[in-house]
Tab-separated table of C-alpha atoms in Angstrom:
chain	number	residue	atom	x	y	z
A	258	MET	CA	-176.647	157.858	203.055
A	259	ARG	CA	-177.463	158.633	206.879
A	260	ALA	CA	-175.757	161.850	207.229
A	261	PHE	CA	-177.469	163.185	204.241
A	262	VAL	CA	-180.252	161.467	202.080
A	263	PHE	CA	-182.461	159.798	204.480
A	264	THR	CA	-182.597	163.485	205.786
A	265	ASP	CA	-183.817	165.020	203.353
A	266	LYS	CA	-187.183	166.132	202.992
A	267	ALA	CA	-188.030	165.835	199.176
A	268	LEU	CA	-188.689	161.937	200.784
A	269	GLY	CA	-191.069	163.093	202.483
A	270	ARG	CA	-193.655	161.710	199.025
A	271	GLN	CA	-192.121	158.401	200.034
A	272	ALA	CA	-192.604	158.448	203.857
A	273	GLY	CA	-195.313	156.984	204.070
A	274	ARG	CA	-195.261	153.963	200.900
A	275	PHE	CA	-192.748	152.007	203.244
A	276	VAL	CA	-192.489	150.685	206.359
A	277	TRP	CA	-188.484	151.674	206.795
A	278	LEU	CA	-186.345	149.311	208.653
A	279	SER	CA	-182.826	149.671	209.302
A	280	ILE	CA	-180.051	146.661	209.779
A	281	ASN	CA	-177.015	146.548	211.757
A	282	THR	CA	-174.991	144.013	210.086
A	283	GLU	CA	-171.847	144.286	212.434
A	284	LYS	CA	-174.671	143.122	215.012
A	285	ARG	CA	-174.541	139.574	216.207
A	286	GLU	CA	-178.141	139.648	216.951
A	287	ASN	CA	-178.680	140.340	212.968
A	288	ALA	CA	-177.038	137.692	211.348
A	289	ALA	CA	-180.725	135.524	211.100
A	290	VAL	CA	-181.382	139.421	208.802
A	291	LEU	CA	-178.297	138.150	206.514
A	292	ALA	CA	-179.123	134.720	206.390
A	293	LYS	CA	-181.937	136.097	204.515
A	294	TYR	CA	-180.575	138.855	202.787
A	295	PRO	CA	-177.478	138.144	201.902
A	296	ILE	CA	-175.381	141.360	201.174
A	297	GLN	CA	-171.810	140.942	199.631
A	298	ALA	CA	-171.591	144.959	199.993
A	299	SER	CA	-172.843	147.566	202.362
A	300	PRO	CA	-175.267	149.774	201.576
A	301	THR	CA	-177.806	147.371	200.476
A	302	LEU	CA	-180.810	148.477	199.577
A	303	PHE	CA	-183.597	146.461	199.178
A	304	VAL	CA	-187.125	146.718	198.828
A	305	ILE	CA	-189.087	143.369	200.345
A	306	ASP	CA	-192.434	141.931	199.606
A	307	PRO	CA	-193.587	141.460	203.112
A	308	VAL	CA	-196.147	138.533	202.259
A	309	ALA	CA	-193.633	135.847	200.325
A	310	GLU	CA	-190.433	137.574	202.828
A	311	LYS	CA	-189.041	137.786	199.052
A	312	ILE	CA	-186.437	140.627	197.549
A	313	VAL	CA	-188.756	142.525	194.239
A	314	LEU	CA	-185.128	145.119	194.316
A	315	LYS	CA	-181.686	144.834	195.634
A	316	TYR	CA	-179.452	147.922	194.547
A	317	VAL	CA	-175.528	147.739	196.082
A	318	GLY	CA	-173.989	150.882	196.760
A	319	ALA	CA	-174.740	154.530	198.282
A	320	ALA	CA	-177.454	156.444	196.218
A	321	THR	CA	-177.542	160.268	195.510
A	322	VAL	CA	-181.952	161.536	196.453
A	323	PRO	CA	-183.031	161.762	193.245
A	324	GLN	CA	-181.586	157.717	192.868
A	325	LEU	CA	-183.251	156.823	195.773
A	326	GLN	CA	-186.100	157.674	194.560
A	327	ARG	CA	-185.794	155.804	191.505
A	328	ILE	CA	-185.390	152.919	193.693
A	329	LEU	CA	-188.481	153.751	195.681
A	330	ASP	CA	-190.543	154.267	192.731
A	331	ASP	CA	-189.183	150.634	191.677
A	332	GLY	CA	-189.717	149.079	193.616
A	333	ALA	CA	-193.151	150.506	194.348
A	334	ARG	CA	-194.240	148.752	191.767
A	335	ALA	CA	-192.382	145.830	191.738
A	336	ALA	CA	-193.980	144.692	194.950
A	337	GLY	CA	-197.379	145.956	193.268
A	338	HIS	CA	-197.963	148.631	194.640
A	339	GLY	CA	-196.800	151.598	192.300
A	340	ARG	CA	-199.430	154.137	190.763
A	341	LYS	CA	-201.972	152.379	188.542
A	342	GLY	CA	-201.914	152.085	184.382
A	343	ARG	CA	-197.966	152.241	184.546
A	344	LYS	CA	-197.272	148.656	183.948
A	345	PRO	CA	-194.105	147.042	185.411
A	346	ASP	CA	-191.085	147.097	183.200
A	347	GLU	CA	-191.092	142.977	182.993
A	348	LEU	CA	-187.391	142.257	182.013
A	349	LEU	CA	-186.366	144.627	184.306
A	350	ALA	CA	-188.814	142.918	187.100
A	351	LYS	CA	-186.931	140.155	186.093
A	352	ALA	CA	-182.656	140.304	186.435
A	353	ASP	CA	-183.826	142.410	189.642
A	354	ALA	CA	-185.194	138.992	191.204
A	355	LEU	CA	-182.544	136.889	189.791
A	356	TYR	CA	-179.529	139.793	191.151
A	357	ALA	CA	-182.011	139.318	194.666
A	358	ALA	CA	-180.792	136.039	193.941
A	359	GLY	CA	-177.951	136.383	193.885
A	360	GLN	CA	-177.353	134.512	191.077
A	361	THR	CA	-175.018	137.278	189.332
A	362	LYS	CA	-174.340	136.166	186.129
A	363	GLU	CA	-177.573	134.989	185.053
A	364	ALA	CA	-178.605	139.404	186.606
A	365	ALA	CA	-176.243	140.448	183.988
A	366	GLU	CA	-177.607	138.853	180.839
A	367	ALA	CA	-181.098	140.064	182.470
A	368	PHE	CA	-180.087	142.784	183.249
A	369	ARG	CA	-178.630	143.360	178.961
A	370	ALA	CA	-182.095	142.028	177.954
A	371	ALA	CA	-184.500	144.809	179.876
A	372	LEU	CA	-181.078	147.240	178.707
A	373	LYS	CA	-180.971	146.228	175.394
A	374	GLY	CA	-185.232	148.476	174.400
A	375	MET	CA	-185.378	151.172	176.773
A	376	PRO	CA	-184.213	154.632	175.754
A	377	THR	CA	-181.955	155.703	177.355
A	378	SER	CA	-184.504	159.223	178.224
A	379	SER	CA	-186.317	156.487	181.138
A	380	PRO	CA	-186.468	157.032	184.061
A	381	SER	CA	-184.764	153.539	185.190
A	382	TYR	CA	-182.271	153.385	182.113
A	383	PRO	CA	-179.118	154.730	185.225
A	384	ARG	CA	-180.189	152.177	187.619
A	385	THR	CA	-180.083	149.464	184.599
A	386	VAL	CA	-176.620	150.726	183.989
A	387	GLU	CA	-175.856	150.744	187.480
A	388	SER	CA	-176.829	147.661	188.435
A	389	LEU	CA	-175.211	145.876	185.438
A	390	LEU	CA	-172.346	147.640	185.807
A	391	TYR	CA	-172.407	145.736	189.397
A	392	ALA	CA	-173.489	142.475	188.465
A	393	LEU	CA	-170.423	142.215	185.556
A	394	SER	CA	-167.707	143.144	188.041
A	395	VAL	CA	-168.741	140.337	190.559
A	396	SER	CA	-169.200	137.606	187.850
A	397	ARG	CA	-164.358	138.712	186.987
A	398	GLN	CA	-167.175	140.066	183.475
A	399	HIS	CA	-164.069	142.612	184.177
A	400	GLU	CA	-163.291	143.904	179.393
A	401	ALA	CA	-167.760	142.842	179.500
A	402	CYS	CA	-168.403	146.330	182.641
A	403	ALA	CA	-166.063	148.426	180.621
A	404	ILE	CA	-167.601	148.307	177.392
A	405	VAL	CA	-170.840	148.799	178.647
A	406	ALA	CA	-169.274	151.464	180.875
A	407	LYS	CA	-167.998	152.928	178.803
A	408	ASP	CA	-170.489	152.574	175.672
A	409	ALA	CA	-173.274	154.189	178.745
A	410	PHE	CA	-170.923	157.552	180.211
A	411	PRO	CA	-171.580	160.116	177.273
A	412	HIS	CA	-175.468	159.181	178.109
A	413	LEU	CA	-175.333	159.118	181.927
A	414	LYS	CA	-172.560	162.295	182.296
A	415	SER	CA	-174.635	164.836	182.988
A	416	SER	CA	-176.464	162.477	185.827
A	417	PRO	CA	-176.066	161.814	189.295
A	418	SER	CA	-174.103	158.184	187.996
A	419	ALA	CA	-172.039	159.634	186.137
A	420	ALA	CA	-168.900	159.287	188.479
A	421	ASN	CA	-170.700	155.512	189.699
A	422	VAL	CA	-171.054	154.736	185.743
A	423	ALA	CA	-167.378	155.764	184.788
A	424	GLY	CA	-165.624	154.524	187.815
A	425	SER	CA	-166.983	151.406	187.896
A	426	GLY	CA	-166.080	150.898	184.100
A	427	LEU	CA	-162.617	152.399	184.640
A	428	ASP	CA	-162.005	149.576	187.712
A	429	CYS	CA	-163.293	147.326	185.283
A	430	ALA	CA	-161.099	147.939	182.433
A	431	LEU	CA	-157.666	148.009	184.927
A	432	SER	CA	-159.274	145.010	186.454
A	433	MET	CA	-157.770	143.159	182.862
A	434	ASP	CA	-155.783	141.048	182.010
A	435	LYS	CA	-152.880	142.830	181.041
A	436	ALA	CA	-152.070	140.678	177.534
A	437	VAL	CA	-156.160	141.346	176.829
A	438	PRO	CA	-155.862	143.267	173.344
A	439	SER	CA	-158.326	146.175	174.106
A	440	ARG	CA	-157.447	146.758	177.299
A	441	SER	CA	-155.461	150.195	176.762
A	442	ALA	CA	-157.640	151.764	174.679
A	443	LEU	CA	-160.915	151.182	177.626
A	444	VAL	CA	-158.670	152.597	180.448
A	445	ALA	CA	-157.738	155.354	178.359
A	446	ASP	CA	-161.084	155.676	177.344
A	447	LEU	CA	-163.173	155.363	180.871
A	448	ALA	CA	-160.253	157.542	181.800
A	449	ARG	CA	-161.135	160.683	180.182
A	450	ASP	CA	-164.397	159.550	180.907
A	451	ALA	CA	-163.101	159.832	185.168
A	452	ASN	CA	-161.284	163.090	184.587
A	453	GLN	CA	-164.243	164.636	182.458
A	454	VAL	CA	-166.280	163.671	185.566
A	455	LEU	CA	-164.166	164.957	188.012
A	456	THR	CA	-162.925	168.630	186.012
A	457	GLY	CA	-166.861	169.408	185.486
A	458	PRO	CA	-169.122	170.029	187.828
A	459	ARG	CA	-170.652	167.745	190.584
A	460	LYS	CA	-173.810	168.774	191.328
A	461	GLY	CA	-175.982	166.373	192.532
A	462	LEU	CA	-172.830	163.337	192.511
A	463	ALA	CA	-172.727	161.770	195.633
A	464	VAL	CA	-169.467	162.702	197.669
A	465	ASP	CA	-168.966	159.472	198.636
A	466	ASP	CA	-169.378	158.156	194.493
A	467	VAL	CA	-166.407	161.040	193.580
A	468	SER	CA	-164.158	160.214	196.126
A	469	SER	CA	-164.477	156.774	194.964
A	470	LEU	CA	-164.131	158.470	191.090
A	471	TYR	CA	-160.581	160.092	192.502
A	472	LEU	CA	-159.225	156.565	194.038
A	473	THR	CA	-159.961	154.517	190.782
A	474	VAL	CA	-158.259	157.630	188.923
A	475	ALA	CA	-154.864	157.734	191.243
A	476	GLU	CA	-154.684	153.894	190.631
A	477	GLU	CA	-154.677	155.039	186.458
A	478	ARG	CA	-151.996	156.641	187.462
A	479	ASP	CA	-150.235	154.345	189.362
A	480	SER	CA	-151.278	151.730	187.281
A	481	ALA	CA	-149.337	153.935	183.948
A	482	GLY	CA	-146.410	153.940	186.629
A	483	ASP	CA	-146.390	157.855	186.646
A	484	ALA	CA	-146.250	158.949	190.457
A	485	ALA	CA	-146.292	162.370	190.353
A	486	GLY	CA	-149.846	162.362	188.523
A	487	LYS	CA	-150.864	159.215	191.489
A	488	GLN	CA	-150.107	162.155	194.247
A	489	LYS	CA	-150.989	164.725	192.175
A	490	VAL	CA	-154.785	163.244	192.623
A	491	LEU	CA	-154.694	162.836	195.554
A	492	GLU	CA	-153.812	165.866	197.305
A	493	GLU	CA	-156.342	166.674	194.996
A	494	LEU	CA	-158.582	163.956	197.192
A	495	ALA	CA	-158.547	165.460	200.156
A	496	SER	CA	-158.684	168.896	199.082
A	497	TYR	CA	-162.137	167.868	197.745
A	498	LEU	CA	-162.971	165.700	201.010
A	499	GLU	CA	-161.349	168.443	203.402
A	500	ALA	CA	-164.064	171.057	201.696
A	501	GLU	CA	-166.621	168.939	201.417
A	502	ALA	CA	-165.906	168.570	205.134
A	503	ALA	CA	-165.272	171.757	206.332
A	504	LYS	CA	-169.122	172.918	204.646
A	505	GLY	CA	-170.338	170.098	207.629
A	506	LYS	CA	-172.706	172.115	210.233
A	507	THR	CA	-172.693	169.192	212.377
A	508	PRO	CA	-170.009	166.554	214.139
A	509	ASP	CA	-172.234	164.399	212.087
A	510	ALA	CA	-171.973	166.521	208.577
A	511	ARG	CA	-168.142	167.021	209.514
A	512	ALA	CA	-167.381	162.947	210.138
A	513	ALA	CA	-169.579	161.618	207.708
A	514	PHE	CA	-165.911	161.672	205.302
A	515	ASP	CA	-163.324	160.959	208.528
A	516	ALA	CA	-163.093	157.469	206.485
A	517	HIS	CA	-162.199	158.398	203.261
A	518	ARG	CA	-160.247	161.147	204.948
A	519	ILE	CA	-157.304	158.741	206.530
A	520	THR	CA	-157.851	156.920	203.161
A	521	ALA	CA	-156.873	160.367	201.179
A	522	TYR	CA	-153.920	160.838	203.356
A	523	LEU	CA	-152.725	157.184	204.889
A	524	ALA	CA	-152.266	156.760	200.515
A	525	LEU	CA	-151.100	159.846	200.427
A	526	GLY	CA	-148.461	158.856	203.176
A	527	GLN	CA	-149.440	161.835	204.381
A	528	PRO	CA	-151.428	159.951	208.406
A	529	GLU	CA	-150.035	163.264	210.356
A	530	ARG	CA	-152.680	165.079	208.726
A	531	GLY	CA	-155.157	162.975	209.758
A	532	ILE	CA	-155.466	163.198	213.400
A	533	PRO	CA	-156.519	166.454	213.862
A	534	MET	CA	-159.633	165.984	212.457
A	535	LEU	CA	-159.662	161.942	214.219
A	536	GLU	CA	-159.401	163.914	217.559
A	537	GLN	CA	-162.250	165.671	216.931
A	538	SER	CA	-164.365	162.264	216.097
A	539	GLU	CA	-163.518	160.681	218.853
A	540	LYS	CA	-164.027	164.351	221.848
A	541	ASP	CA	-167.422	163.838	219.818
A	542	PHE	CA	-167.743	160.425	219.300
A	543	PRO	CA	-166.750	158.507	222.935
A	544	ASP	CA	-168.769	155.189	221.750
A	545	ASP	CA	-167.800	155.113	218.468
A	546	TYR	CA	-165.083	152.822	217.591
A	547	ASN	CA	-163.692	154.061	214.348
A	548	PRO	CA	-162.075	156.987	215.448
A	549	PRO	CA	-159.629	155.153	217.631
A	550	ALA	CA	-159.339	152.664	215.364
A	551	ARG	CA	-158.356	155.103	213.414
A	552	LEU	CA	-156.524	156.494	215.089
A	553	ALA	CA	-154.402	153.555	215.405
A	554	LEU	CA	-153.916	154.276	211.214
A	555	ALA	CA	-152.732	156.408	211.162
A	556	TYR	CA	-150.259	156.668	213.971
A	557	ARG	CA	-148.784	153.307	212.529
A	558	GLY	CA	-148.272	155.262	209.117
A	559	MET	CA	-146.237	157.741	211.427
A	560	LYS	CA	-144.361	154.836	213.311
A	561	LYS	CA	-145.268	155.615	216.689
A	562	TYR	CA	-146.447	152.636	217.385
A	563	ASP	CA	-146.892	153.063	221.623
A	564	GLU	CA	-149.550	155.789	220.460
A	565	ALA	CA	-150.949	153.489	218.047
A	566	LEU	CA	-151.255	150.752	220.867
A	567	ALA	CA	-152.642	152.246	222.912
A	568	ALA	CA	-156.191	154.178	219.943
A	569	SER	CA	-155.886	150.398	219.357
A	570	ASP	CA	-156.562	149.928	222.934
A	571	ARG	CA	-159.183	152.630	223.026
A	572	ALA	CA	-161.202	151.328	219.587
A	573	LEU	CA	-160.958	147.661	221.564
A	574	LEU	CA	-163.171	148.199	224.226
A	575	ARG	CA	-165.530	149.411	221.845
A	576	ALA	CA	-165.631	147.421	219.186
A	577	TYR	CA	-168.149	144.984	218.376
A	578	GLY	CA	-169.183	141.837	215.499
A	579	PRO	CA	-166.259	141.579	212.513
A	580	ARG	CA	-165.239	145.534	212.232
A	581	LYS	CA	-163.537	144.276	215.429
A	582	LEU	CA	-161.177	141.678	212.879
A	583	VAL	CA	-159.686	144.687	210.938
A	584	ILE	CA	-158.526	145.978	214.014
A	585	LEU	CA	-157.196	143.072	215.547
A	586	ASN	CA	-155.435	142.359	211.803
A	587	ALA	CA	-153.958	146.177	211.775
A	588	ARG	CA	-152.864	145.679	215.792
A	589	ALA	CA	-150.960	142.849	214.764
A	590	ASP	CA	-149.547	144.275	212.201
A	591	ILE	CA	-148.626	147.366	214.560
A	592	TYR	CA	-146.619	145.010	216.645
A	593	ASP	CA	-144.714	143.242	213.800
A	594	LYS	CA	-143.303	146.911	212.408
A	595	LYS	CA	-142.791	147.639	216.510
A	596	GLY	CA	-140.395	144.361	216.150
A	597	ASP	CA	-142.940	142.089	219.325
A	598	PRO	CA	-143.224	138.969	216.999
A	599	ALA	CA	-144.148	137.308	220.731
A	600	LEU	CA	-147.212	139.747	221.231
A	601	ALA	CA	-148.326	140.120	216.834
A	602	ARG	CA	-149.463	136.013	216.907
A	603	LYS	CA	-151.143	135.673	220.640
A	604	THR	CA	-152.799	138.857	218.977
A	605	ARG	CA	-153.683	136.803	215.629
A	606	GLU	CA	-154.051	134.212	218.334
A	607	ASP	CA	-157.303	136.167	219.023
A	608	ALA	CA	-158.613	137.586	215.990
A	609	LEU	CA	-158.895	133.415	215.025
A	610	ALA	CA	-160.979	133.049	218.450
A	611	TRP	CA	-162.677	136.088	217.119
A	612	ALA	CA	-163.486	135.403	214.393
A	613	GLU	CA	-165.045	131.625	214.722
A	614	SER	CA	-166.225	133.519	217.307
A	615	LEU	CA	-168.543	135.325	214.919
A	616	PRO	CA	-171.903	133.299	212.810
A	617	LYS	CA	-171.207	132.709	209.919
A	618	GLU	CA	-173.281	135.380	207.856
A	619	GLN	CA	-170.712	138.185	209.397
A	620	VAL	CA	-167.043	135.976	208.218
A	621	SER	CA	-166.012	134.696	206.077
A	622	GLU	CA	-164.805	131.275	205.454
A	623	ARG	CA	-162.190	133.004	203.645
A	624	GLN	CA	-160.923	135.969	206.252
A	625	ILE	CA	-160.702	132.663	209.389
A	626	ALA	CA	-158.374	130.895	206.553
A	627	ALA	CA	-156.022	133.969	205.897
A	628	LEU	CA	-155.471	134.167	209.470
A	629	LYS	CA	-154.902	130.443	210.134
A	630	LYS	CA	-151.667	130.566	207.123
A	631	GLN	CA	-151.081	133.513	209.140
A	632	LEU	CA	-150.607	132.183	212.198
A	633	GLU	CA	-148.382	128.869	210.444
A	634	THR	CA	-146.449	131.045	208.606
A	635	PRO	CA	-143.343	131.480	210.603
A	636	LYS	CA	-141.862	135.234	211.254
B	140	MET	CA	-198.781	136.097	221.136
B	141	LEU	CA	-199.193	139.315	219.766
B	142	SER	CA	-201.877	139.339	216.924
B	143	SER	CA	-200.331	142.126	214.095
B	144	ALA	CA	-203.085	144.084	214.722
B	145	ALA	CA	-201.369	144.665	219.024
B	146	LEU	CA	-197.985	144.391	217.637
B	147	LEU	CA	-199.046	147.157	215.859
B	148	ALA	CA	-200.386	149.082	218.742
B	149	ALA	CA	-197.817	148.900	220.415
B	150	THR	CA	-195.632	149.846	217.416
B	151	LEU	CA	-196.580	152.552	217.102
B	152	ALA	CA	-197.320	153.311	220.714
B	153	THR	CA	-193.292	152.897	221.552
B	154	SER	CA	-192.098	153.325	218.153
B	155	GLY	CA	-190.900	157.351	219.996
B	156	LEU	CA	-190.249	159.200	215.950
B	157	SER	CA	-189.246	162.370	216.350
B	158	ALA	CA	-190.553	165.190	214.259
B	159	LYS	CA	-187.751	166.141	212.967
B	160	GLU	CA	-187.135	162.519	210.805
B	161	VAL	CA	-188.069	161.872	207.120
B	162	LEU	CA	-187.770	158.420	206.849
B	163	PRO	CA	-189.788	156.636	209.597
B	164	PHE	CA	-186.511	153.849	210.137
B	165	ILE	CA	-186.993	150.540	212.588
B	166	ALA	CA	-183.691	150.351	213.925
B	167	ASP	CA	-182.895	146.515	214.081
B	168	ASP	CA	-186.241	144.799	214.021
B	169	TYR	CA	-187.197	142.705	211.189
B	170	PRO	CA	-190.196	141.202	213.119
B	171	LYS	CA	-191.345	144.421	214.383
B	172	ALA	CA	-191.474	145.909	210.028
B	173	LEU	CA	-192.219	142.947	209.275
B	174	ALA	CA	-195.880	142.888	211.486
B	175	VAL	CA	-195.608	146.954	210.487
B	176	ALA	CA	-195.968	145.605	206.983
B	177	ARG	CA	-197.890	142.972	206.881
B	178	ALA	CA	-200.529	145.473	208.606
B	179	GLU	CA	-200.422	148.304	206.400
B	180	LYS	CA	-200.428	145.534	203.217
B	181	LYS	CA	-197.140	148.083	202.264
B	182	PRO	CA	-193.622	146.993	201.163
B	183	ILE	CA	-190.275	146.695	203.061
B	184	PHE	CA	-187.944	149.060	202.306
B	185	LEU	CA	-184.501	147.473	204.276
B	186	GLU	CA	-181.110	149.397	204.491
B	187	THR	CA	-177.924	147.693	205.817
B	188	TRP	CA	-175.354	149.140	206.604
B	189	ALA	CA	-172.447	149.103	209.037
B	190	PRO	CA	-170.690	151.847	211.393
B	191	TRP	CA	-167.053	152.462	209.140
């Protein structure tokens, strides 16, 4: 969003309606803001009433320009700053409030109620469906989530939400217990919808959403035991991302796809394919820990452990916040693979000490428990 | 302590927005955003993001 959405001139009409605040969730000094406005995923977008310091709208995930326009219009209205003569949708506002309060199960019910009386042509329909899908998925109501996605897809197949709706639905269907009778039909229906998005015109779809959709379709092929099919999907994803990156006119626009590309190359078993782009990104962004952290993963995949450790050294020099944990965990794994259990253990101890030094808003108890467990398990 | 209006004036003087920016984001400063929003009677749009 930072490279492509917030810089779009079409958003100019919104500039004077809000005070715009960006918070880097990895910085220690931002922990207090996260305590006030907790997030489960990044990015999460909020509209906040500054008088009561109350969230009036929350949206999880990246948005395209038209989606963001909708979020902003709904948010301004919910905050009492909408255009005159337009009544706020009370059911939707109630759902937004529950969702913002982290009551995802209750929010799911409220979004469902809001959706009931809402025409599919309503400008709020796509956002309501997406929020309902997220709330159902987070509250582990996988079957309900898959059914909502399947029913909504025909209305949204030509919208910017198509990839997200098909992908979230398919992901939910795949997460269902295999013993549930409706699972296979839901997987098949949503895989068909997902493929319809991937083979259709992609105008207006966010690259992030399309990329995630490819990964979900690859997972579906994997779960069906179709190794060749999975490889074909991942190869298409890699080519797609390479073409999108090639369109980028600035280093920022090109490197915006590095994370998705290295994920695709690692899944394909072709980590070496990511080396040139990451070396270029490390030159273009010398203060950014991401390119060397990703190079460490690529070299680990290539079994070049000394190069992986050298890249990890460079990443650690620049890393801060919770991401440093991820880099230290990967480093411990590199030592394991290299056959150096003593340094692997030492690195995990460093990781645990780092985790315990982070504000509680930036590290989960689950992460700390996992590190402790790894240290207790004899190798 | 600065009043909201004084803080707002200080903010506007130091924000150094480039003409190319479509949305004038305040980075990593919630108290400043809150003061400006209260003074201008506008809602806050908050983007939480991670650099990876």
